[in-house]
mmCIF file of C-alpha atoms in Angstrom:
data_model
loop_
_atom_site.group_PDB
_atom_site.id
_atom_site.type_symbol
_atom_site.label_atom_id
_atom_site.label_comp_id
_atom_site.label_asym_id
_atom_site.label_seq_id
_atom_site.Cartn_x
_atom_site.Cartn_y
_atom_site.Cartn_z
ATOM 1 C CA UNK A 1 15.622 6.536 7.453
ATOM 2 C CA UNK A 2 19.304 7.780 6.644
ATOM 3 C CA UNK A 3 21.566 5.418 4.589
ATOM 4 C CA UNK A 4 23.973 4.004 6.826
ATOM 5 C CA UNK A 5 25.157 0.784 8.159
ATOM 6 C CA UNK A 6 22.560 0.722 11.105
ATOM 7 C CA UNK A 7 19.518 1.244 9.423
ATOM 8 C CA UNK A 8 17.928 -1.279 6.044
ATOM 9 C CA UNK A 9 18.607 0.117 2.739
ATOM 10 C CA UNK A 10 16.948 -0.951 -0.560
ATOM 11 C CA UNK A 11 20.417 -0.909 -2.867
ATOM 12 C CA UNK A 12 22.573 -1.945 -0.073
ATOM 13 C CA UNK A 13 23.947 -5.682 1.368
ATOM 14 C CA UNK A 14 25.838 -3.529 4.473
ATOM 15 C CA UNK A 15 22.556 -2.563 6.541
ATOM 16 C CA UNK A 16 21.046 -4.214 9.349
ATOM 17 C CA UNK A 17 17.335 -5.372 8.060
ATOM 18 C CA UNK A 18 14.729 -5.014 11.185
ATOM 19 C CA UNK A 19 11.714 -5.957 8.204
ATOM 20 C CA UNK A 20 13.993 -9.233 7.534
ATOM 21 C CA UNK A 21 16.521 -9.039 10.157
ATOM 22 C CA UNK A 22 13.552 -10.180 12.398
ATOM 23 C CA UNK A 23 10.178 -9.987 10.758
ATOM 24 C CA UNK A 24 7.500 -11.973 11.262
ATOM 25 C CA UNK A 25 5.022 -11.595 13.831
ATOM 26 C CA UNK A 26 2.793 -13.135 16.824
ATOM 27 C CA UNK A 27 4.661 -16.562 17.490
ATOM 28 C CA UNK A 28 2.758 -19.550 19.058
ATOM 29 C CA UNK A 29 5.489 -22.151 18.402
ATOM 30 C CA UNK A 30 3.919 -22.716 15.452
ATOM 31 C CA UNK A 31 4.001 -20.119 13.126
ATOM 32 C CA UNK A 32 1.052 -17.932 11.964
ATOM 33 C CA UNK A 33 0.887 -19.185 8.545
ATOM 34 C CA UNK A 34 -1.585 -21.991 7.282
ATOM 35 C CA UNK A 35 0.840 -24.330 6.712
ATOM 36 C CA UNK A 36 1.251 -25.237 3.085
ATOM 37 C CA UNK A 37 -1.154 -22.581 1.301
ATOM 38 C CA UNK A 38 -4.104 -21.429 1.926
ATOM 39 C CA UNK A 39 -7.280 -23.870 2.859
ATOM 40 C CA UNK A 40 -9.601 -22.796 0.598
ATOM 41 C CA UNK A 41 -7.034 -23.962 -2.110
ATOM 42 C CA UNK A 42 -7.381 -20.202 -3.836
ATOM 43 C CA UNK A 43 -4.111 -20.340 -5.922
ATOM 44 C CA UNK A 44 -4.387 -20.410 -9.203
ATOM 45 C CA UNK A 45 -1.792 -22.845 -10.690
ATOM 46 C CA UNK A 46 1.906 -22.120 -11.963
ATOM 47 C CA UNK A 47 2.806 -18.472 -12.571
ATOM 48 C CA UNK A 48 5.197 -18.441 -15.332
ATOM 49 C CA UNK A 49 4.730 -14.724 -16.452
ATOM 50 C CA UNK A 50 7.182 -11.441 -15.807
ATOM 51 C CA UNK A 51 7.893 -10.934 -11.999
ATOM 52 C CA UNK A 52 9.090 -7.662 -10.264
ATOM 53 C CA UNK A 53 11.221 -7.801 -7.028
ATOM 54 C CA UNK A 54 11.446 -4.446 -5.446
ATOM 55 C CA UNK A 55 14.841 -3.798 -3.455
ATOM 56 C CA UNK A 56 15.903 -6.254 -6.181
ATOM 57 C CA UNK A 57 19.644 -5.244 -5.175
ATOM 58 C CA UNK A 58 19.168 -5.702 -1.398
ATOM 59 C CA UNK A 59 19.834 -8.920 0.590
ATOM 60 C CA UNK A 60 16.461 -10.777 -0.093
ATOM 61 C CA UNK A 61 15.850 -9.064 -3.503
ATOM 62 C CA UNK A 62 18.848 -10.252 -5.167
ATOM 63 C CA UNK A 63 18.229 -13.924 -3.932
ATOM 64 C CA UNK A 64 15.314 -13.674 -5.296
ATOM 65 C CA UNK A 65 15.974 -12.471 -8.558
ATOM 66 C CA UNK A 66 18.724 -14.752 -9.244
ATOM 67 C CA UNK A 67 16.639 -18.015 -8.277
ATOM 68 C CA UNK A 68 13.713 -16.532 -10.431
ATOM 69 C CA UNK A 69 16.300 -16.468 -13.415
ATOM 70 C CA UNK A 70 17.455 -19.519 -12.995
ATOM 71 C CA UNK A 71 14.253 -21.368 -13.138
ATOM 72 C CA UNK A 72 13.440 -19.116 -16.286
ATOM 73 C CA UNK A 73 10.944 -16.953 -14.838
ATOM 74 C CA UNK A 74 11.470 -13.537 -16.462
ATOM 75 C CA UNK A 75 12.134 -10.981 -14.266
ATOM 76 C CA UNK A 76 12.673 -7.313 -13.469
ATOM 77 C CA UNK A 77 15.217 -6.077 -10.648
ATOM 78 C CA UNK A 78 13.519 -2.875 -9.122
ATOM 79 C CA UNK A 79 15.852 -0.993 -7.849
ATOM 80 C CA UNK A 80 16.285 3.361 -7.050
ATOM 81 C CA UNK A 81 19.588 3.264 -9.265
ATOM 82 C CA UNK A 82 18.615 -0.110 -11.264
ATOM 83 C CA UNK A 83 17.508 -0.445 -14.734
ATOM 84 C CA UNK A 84 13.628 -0.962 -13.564
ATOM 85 C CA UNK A 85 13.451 2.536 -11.526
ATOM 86 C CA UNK A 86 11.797 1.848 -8.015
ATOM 87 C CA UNK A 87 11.554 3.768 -4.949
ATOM 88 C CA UNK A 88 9.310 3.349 -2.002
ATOM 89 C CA UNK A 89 9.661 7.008 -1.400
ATOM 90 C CA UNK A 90 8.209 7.850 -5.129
ATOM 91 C CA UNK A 91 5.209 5.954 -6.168
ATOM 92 C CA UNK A 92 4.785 7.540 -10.001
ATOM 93 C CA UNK A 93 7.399 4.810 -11.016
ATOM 94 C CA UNK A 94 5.203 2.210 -9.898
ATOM 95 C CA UNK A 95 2.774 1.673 -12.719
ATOM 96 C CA UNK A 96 5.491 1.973 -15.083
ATOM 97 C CA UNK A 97 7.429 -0.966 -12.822
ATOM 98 C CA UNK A 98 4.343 -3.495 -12.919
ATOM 99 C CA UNK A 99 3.403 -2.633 -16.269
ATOM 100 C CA UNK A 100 3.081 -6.273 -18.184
ATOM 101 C CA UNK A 101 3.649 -8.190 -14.852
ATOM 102 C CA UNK A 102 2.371 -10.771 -13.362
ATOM 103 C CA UNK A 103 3.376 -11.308 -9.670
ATOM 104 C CA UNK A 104 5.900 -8.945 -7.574
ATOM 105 C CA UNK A 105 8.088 -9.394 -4.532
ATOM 106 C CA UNK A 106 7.750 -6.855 -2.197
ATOM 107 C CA UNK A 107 10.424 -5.890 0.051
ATOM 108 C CA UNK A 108 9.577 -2.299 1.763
ATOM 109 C CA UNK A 109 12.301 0.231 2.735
ATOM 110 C CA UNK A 110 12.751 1.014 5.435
ATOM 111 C CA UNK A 111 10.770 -1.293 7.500
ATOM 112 C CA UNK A 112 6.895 -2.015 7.650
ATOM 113 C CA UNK A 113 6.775 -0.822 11.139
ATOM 114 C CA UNK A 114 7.717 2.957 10.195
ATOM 115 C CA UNK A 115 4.783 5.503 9.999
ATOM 116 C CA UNK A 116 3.598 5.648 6.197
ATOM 117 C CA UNK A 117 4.015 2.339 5.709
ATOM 118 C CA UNK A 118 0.312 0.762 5.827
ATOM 119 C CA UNK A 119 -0.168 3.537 3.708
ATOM 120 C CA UNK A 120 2.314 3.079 0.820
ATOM 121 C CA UNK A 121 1.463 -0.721 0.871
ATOM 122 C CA UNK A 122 -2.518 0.501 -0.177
ATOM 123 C CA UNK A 123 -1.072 2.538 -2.964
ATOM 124 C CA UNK A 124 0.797 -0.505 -3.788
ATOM 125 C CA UNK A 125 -2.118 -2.183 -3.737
ATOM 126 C CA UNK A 126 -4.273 -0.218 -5.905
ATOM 127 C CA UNK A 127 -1.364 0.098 -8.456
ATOM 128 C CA UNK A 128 -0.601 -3.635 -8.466
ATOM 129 C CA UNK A 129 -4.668 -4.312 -8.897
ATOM 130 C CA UNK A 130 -4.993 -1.544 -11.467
ATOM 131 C CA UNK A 131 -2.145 -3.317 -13.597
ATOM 132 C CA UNK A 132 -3.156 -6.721 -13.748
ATOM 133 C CA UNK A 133 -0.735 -7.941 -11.192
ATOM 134 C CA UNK A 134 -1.936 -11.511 -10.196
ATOM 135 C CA UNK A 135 0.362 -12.660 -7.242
ATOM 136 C CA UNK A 136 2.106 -10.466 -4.481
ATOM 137 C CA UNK A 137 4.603 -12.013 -1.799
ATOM 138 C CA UNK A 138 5.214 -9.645 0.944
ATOM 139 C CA UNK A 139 8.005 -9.597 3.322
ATOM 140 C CA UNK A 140 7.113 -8.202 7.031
ATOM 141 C CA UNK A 141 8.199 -8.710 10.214
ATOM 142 C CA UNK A 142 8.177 -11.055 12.678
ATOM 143 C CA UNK A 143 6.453 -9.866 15.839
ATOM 144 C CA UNK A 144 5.859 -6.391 14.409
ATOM 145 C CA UNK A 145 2.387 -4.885 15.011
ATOM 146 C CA UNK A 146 2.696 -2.385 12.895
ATOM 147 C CA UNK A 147 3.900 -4.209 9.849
ATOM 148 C CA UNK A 148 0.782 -6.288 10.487
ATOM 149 C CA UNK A 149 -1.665 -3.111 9.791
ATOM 150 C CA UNK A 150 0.943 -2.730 6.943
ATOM 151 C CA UNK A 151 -0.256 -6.276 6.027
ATOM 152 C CA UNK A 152 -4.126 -5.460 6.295
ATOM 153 C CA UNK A 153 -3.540 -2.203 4.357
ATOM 154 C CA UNK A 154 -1.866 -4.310 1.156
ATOM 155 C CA UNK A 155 -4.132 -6.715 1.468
ATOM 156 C CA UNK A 156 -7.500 -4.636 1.521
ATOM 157 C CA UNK A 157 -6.131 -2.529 -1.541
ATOM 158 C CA UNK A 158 -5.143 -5.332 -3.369
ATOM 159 C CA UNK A 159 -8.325 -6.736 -4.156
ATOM 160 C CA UNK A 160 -8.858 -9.795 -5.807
ATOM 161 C CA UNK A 161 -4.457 -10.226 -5.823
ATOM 162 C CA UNK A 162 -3.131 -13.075 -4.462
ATOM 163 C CA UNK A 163 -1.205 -12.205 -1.654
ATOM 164 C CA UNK A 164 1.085 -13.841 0.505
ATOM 165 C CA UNK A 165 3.093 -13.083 3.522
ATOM 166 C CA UNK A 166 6.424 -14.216 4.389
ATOM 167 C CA UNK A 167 7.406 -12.814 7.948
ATOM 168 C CA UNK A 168 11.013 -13.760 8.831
ATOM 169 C CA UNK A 169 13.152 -14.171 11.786
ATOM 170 C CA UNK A 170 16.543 -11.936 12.524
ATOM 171 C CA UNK A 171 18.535 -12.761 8.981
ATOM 172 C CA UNK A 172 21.859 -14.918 9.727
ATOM 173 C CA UNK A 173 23.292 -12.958 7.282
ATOM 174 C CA UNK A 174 23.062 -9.795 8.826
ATOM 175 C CA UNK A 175 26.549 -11.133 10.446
ATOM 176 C CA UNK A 176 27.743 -11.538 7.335
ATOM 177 C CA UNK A 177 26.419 -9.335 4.998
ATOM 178 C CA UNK A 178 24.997 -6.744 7.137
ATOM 179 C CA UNK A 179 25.623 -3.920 9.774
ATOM 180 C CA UNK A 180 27.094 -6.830 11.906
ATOM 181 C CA UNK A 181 29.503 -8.193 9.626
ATOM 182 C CA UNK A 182 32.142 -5.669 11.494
ATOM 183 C CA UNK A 183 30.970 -6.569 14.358
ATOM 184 C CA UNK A 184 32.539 -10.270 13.698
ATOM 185 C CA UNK A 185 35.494 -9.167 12.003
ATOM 186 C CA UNK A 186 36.730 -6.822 15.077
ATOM 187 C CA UNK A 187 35.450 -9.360 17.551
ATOM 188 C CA UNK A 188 33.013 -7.446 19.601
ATOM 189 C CA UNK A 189 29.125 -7.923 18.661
ATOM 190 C CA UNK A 190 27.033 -4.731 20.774
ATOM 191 C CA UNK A 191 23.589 -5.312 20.336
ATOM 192 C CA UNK A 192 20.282 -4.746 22.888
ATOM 193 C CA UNK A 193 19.885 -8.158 23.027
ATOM 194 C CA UNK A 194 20.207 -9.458 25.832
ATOM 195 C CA UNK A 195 19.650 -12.576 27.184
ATOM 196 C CA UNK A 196 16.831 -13.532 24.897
ATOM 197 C CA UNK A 197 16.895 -16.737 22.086
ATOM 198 C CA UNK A 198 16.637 -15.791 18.440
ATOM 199 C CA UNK A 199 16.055 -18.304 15.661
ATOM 200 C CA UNK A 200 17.720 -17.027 13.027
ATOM 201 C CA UNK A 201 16.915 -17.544 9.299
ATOM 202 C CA UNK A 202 19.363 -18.160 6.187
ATOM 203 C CA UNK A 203 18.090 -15.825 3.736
ATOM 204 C CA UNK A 204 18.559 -18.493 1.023
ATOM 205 C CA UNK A 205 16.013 -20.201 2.989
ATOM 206 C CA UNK A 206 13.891 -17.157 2.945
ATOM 207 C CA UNK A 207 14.615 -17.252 -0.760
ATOM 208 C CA UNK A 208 13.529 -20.309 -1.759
ATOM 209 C CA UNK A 209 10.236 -19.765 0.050
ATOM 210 C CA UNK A 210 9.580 -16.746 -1.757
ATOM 211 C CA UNK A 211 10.097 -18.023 -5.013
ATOM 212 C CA UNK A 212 7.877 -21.375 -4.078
ATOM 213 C CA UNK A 213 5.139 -18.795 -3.240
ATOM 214 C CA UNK A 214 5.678 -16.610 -6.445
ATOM 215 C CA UNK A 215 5.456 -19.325 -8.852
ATOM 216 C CA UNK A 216 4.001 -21.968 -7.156
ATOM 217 C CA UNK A 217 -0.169 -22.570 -6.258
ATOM 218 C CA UNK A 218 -1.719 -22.854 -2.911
ATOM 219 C CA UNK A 219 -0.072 -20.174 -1.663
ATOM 220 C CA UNK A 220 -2.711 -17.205 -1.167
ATOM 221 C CA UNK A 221 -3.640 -16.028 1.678
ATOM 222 C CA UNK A 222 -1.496 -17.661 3.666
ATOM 223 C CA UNK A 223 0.972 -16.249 6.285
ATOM 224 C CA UNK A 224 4.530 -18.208 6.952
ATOM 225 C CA UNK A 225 6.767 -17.214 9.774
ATOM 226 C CA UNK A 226 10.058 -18.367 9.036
ATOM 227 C CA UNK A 227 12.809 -19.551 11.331
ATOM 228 C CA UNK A 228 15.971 -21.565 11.385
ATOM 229 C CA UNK A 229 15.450 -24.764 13.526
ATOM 230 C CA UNK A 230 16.555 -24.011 17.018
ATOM 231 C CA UNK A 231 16.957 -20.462 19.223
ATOM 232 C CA UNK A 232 20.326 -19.345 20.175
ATOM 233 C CA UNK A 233 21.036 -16.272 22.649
ATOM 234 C CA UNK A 234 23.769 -13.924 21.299
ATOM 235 C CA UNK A 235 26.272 -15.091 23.242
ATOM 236 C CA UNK A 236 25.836 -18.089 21.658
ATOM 237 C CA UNK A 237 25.321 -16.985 18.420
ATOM 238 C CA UNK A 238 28.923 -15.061 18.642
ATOM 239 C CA UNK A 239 30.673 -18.106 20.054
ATOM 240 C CA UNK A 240 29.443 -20.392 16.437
ATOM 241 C CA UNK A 241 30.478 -17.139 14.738
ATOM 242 C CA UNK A 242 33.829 -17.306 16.551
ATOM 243 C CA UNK A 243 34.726 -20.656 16.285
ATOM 244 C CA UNK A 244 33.768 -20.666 11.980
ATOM 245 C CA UNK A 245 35.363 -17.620 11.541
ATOM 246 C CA UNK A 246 38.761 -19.019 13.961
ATOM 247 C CA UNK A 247 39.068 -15.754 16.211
ATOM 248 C CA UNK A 248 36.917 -14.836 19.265
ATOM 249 C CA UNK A 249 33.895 -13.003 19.089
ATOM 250 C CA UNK A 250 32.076 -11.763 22.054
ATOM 251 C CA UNK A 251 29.151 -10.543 22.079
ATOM 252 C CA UNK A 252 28.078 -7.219 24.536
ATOM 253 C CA UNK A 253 24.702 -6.507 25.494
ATOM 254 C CA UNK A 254 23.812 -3.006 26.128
ATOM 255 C CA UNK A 255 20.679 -1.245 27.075
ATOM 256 C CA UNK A 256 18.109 0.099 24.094
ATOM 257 C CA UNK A 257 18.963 3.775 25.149
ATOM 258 C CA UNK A 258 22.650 3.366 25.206
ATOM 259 C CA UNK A 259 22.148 1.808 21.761
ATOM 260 C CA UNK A 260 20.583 4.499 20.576
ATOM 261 C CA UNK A 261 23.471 6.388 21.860
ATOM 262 C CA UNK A 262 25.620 4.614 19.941
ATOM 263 C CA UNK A 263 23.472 4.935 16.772
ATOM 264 C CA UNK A 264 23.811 9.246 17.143
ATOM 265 C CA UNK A 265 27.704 8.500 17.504
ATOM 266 C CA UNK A 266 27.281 6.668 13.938
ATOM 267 C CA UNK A 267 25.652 10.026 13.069
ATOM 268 C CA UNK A 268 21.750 8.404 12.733
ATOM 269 C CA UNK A 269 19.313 11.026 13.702
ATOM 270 C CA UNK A 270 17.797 11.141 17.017
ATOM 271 C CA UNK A 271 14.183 10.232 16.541
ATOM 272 C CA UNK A 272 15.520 7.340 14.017
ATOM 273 C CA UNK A 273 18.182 5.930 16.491
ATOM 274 C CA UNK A 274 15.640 5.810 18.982
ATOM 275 C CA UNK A 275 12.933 3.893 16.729
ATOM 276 C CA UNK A 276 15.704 1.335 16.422
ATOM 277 C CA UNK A 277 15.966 0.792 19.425
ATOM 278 C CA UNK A 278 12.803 0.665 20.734
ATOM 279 C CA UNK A 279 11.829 -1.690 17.548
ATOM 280 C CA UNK A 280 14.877 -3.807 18.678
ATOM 281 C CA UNK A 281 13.636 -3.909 22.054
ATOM 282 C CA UNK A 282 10.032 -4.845 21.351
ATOM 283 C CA UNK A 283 11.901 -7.396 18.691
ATOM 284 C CA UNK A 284 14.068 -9.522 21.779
ATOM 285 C CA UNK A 285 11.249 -9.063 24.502
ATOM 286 C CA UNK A 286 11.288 -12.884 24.231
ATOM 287 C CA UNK A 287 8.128 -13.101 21.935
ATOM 288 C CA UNK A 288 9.825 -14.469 19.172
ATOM 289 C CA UNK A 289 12.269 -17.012 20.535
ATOM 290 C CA UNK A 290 10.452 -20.122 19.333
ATOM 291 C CA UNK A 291 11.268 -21.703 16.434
ATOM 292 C CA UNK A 292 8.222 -23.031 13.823
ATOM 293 C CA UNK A 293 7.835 -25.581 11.028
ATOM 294 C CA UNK A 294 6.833 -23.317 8.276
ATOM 295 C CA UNK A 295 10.179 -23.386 5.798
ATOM 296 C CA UNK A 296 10.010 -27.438 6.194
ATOM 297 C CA UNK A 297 6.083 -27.326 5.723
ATOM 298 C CA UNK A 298 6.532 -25.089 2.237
ATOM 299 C CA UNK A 299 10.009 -26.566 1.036
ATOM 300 C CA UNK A 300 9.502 -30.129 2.032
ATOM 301 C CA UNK A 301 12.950 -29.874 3.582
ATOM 302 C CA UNK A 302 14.675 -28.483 7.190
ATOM 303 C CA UNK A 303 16.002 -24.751 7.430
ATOM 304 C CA UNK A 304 19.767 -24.112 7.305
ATOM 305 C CA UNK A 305 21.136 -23.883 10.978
ATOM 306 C CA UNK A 306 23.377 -21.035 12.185
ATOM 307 C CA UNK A 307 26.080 -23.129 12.215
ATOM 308 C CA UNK A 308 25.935 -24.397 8.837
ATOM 309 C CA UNK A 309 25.686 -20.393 7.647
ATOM 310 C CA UNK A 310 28.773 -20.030 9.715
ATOM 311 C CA UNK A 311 30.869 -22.664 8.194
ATOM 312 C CA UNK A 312 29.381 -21.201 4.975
ATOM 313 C CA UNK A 313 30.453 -17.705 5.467
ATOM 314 C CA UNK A 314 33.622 -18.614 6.433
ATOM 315 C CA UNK A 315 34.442 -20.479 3.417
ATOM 316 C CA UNK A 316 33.495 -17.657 1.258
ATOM 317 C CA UNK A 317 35.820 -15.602 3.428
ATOM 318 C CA UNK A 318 33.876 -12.789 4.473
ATOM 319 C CA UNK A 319 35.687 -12.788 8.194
ATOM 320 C CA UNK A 320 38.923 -12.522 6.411
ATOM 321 C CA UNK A 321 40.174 -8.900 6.509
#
């Protein structure tokens, strides 16, 4: 995947996230997950050792991090430029990374749908197992097929690791943070989207999940599909985003290939702006409209709504250019 503002980037806040900017996977209505941990009751009680978050400088990874810090939990930011070395494209830094640790965040660039992925995630694995590594939270995608094999491949290396799996809807902040942020500010949102409902997810919501599932017990095993509380097209998603950020926003729908189109323009690759697109397309085929319970069955509390990330953003200013 090239680095640019289309495509998800481990060191980067300006990149649309399609592991995390939808991510999680076959929605009922009610989520995948087993509600509040896993029923055989297989965690282990409070982890209070060293945790690494991969992508530590990217839009979940950071979140992460800085809740982990705050609660005390030491912690290690793994990043390809970061003082913890970590790439997803070099796995001889890996033992070296969970050396001494006891649970890891894993947030895999570029997405768990990409071919290699299932593949990396058993060398993960196998290097988490071989270190000691007790706890693993994974972040997939939403709807993604692929990142479920991904999911089976982590989980059948892993061995007798605790893992967890967090799949997420599109990321709210992806309009403010992301490859859509510019989108906002010029007033013009062009996205295959089309008609179809997304429920998207605050990532501090995501966050707060994460770290639950990292240091908290009854957590392996289970699978949580995340949502905000209620779908919105993105028409209506650009109107909220208009009206917080006081200018219009209007939101055009085009067709996967002309997306892709637009990708090459942006100067992504062929093959990679059409994987995009076809992703994005499998993404909004309606499958994952439907909200679920899960962050209000882990956190004990209701998701952030779109609007409320709105009003957010806009205080902070990040339409203001």
């Amino acid at each position: 995947m090239t680095q640019n503002a289309y495509t998800r980037r481990d060191d980067s806040n300006r990149t649309l996230d399609s592991t995390g900017a939808y991510t999680d996977t076959d929605t009922d209505g009610n989520g995948n997950g087993n509600g509040n941990g896993s029923a055989d009751g297989r965690g282990a009680g409070r982890m209070t050792g060293t945790v690494l978050v991969t992508s530590g400088t990217g839009k979940t990874g950071r979140r992460v991090v800085e809740r982990l810090a705050a609660l005390g939990v030491p912690v290690r930011s793994g990043s390809r430029t970061g003082e913890v070395p970590f790439d997803w494209q070099d796995d001889t830094g890996w033992e070296a990374a969970l050396r001494g640790t006891e649970a890891a965040y894993v947030a895999y660039y570029p997405d768990l749908a990409v071919p290699g992925a299932a593949e990396a995630m058993a060398v993960f694995g196998r290097t988490a197992a071989a270190s000691g590594v007790r706890r693993v939270v994974l972040l997939s995608g939403r709807g993604e097929p692929q990142a479920a094999l991904a999911e089976e491949a982590l989980r059948g290396a892993a061995g007798s690791v605790e893992v967890t799996v967090v799949r997420s809807a599109f990321f709210a902040q992806n309009f403010s943070e992301g490859a859509l942020l510019d989108g906002v500010i010029g007033g013009e949102l062009v996205f295959p989207a089309g008609t179809t409902a997304e429920p998207f997810l605050d990532l501090d919501d995501l966050a707060d999940v994460v770290v639950a599932a990292l240091t908290g017990d009854g957590h392996a095993g289970a699978v949580y599909e995340l949502t905000g509380p209620r779908s919105l097209t993105f028409e209506e998603a650009a109107g909220v985003l208009g009206r917080a950020a006081g200018r219009p926003v209007r939101y055009v729908p085009v067709t996967g290939p002309a997306y892709a189109s637009l990708l090459e323009e942006f100067g992504v690759p062929g093959p990679e702006a059409g994987f995009l697109a076809e992703l994005f397309a499998m993404l909004l085929d309606g499958h994952n409209a439907a909200p679920t319970d899960e962050v209000k069955r882990v956190l004990g509390r209701e998701p952030k709504g779109f609007s409320g990330f709105a009003s957010e953003a806009a205080r902070n200013g990040v339409w203001h250019r």
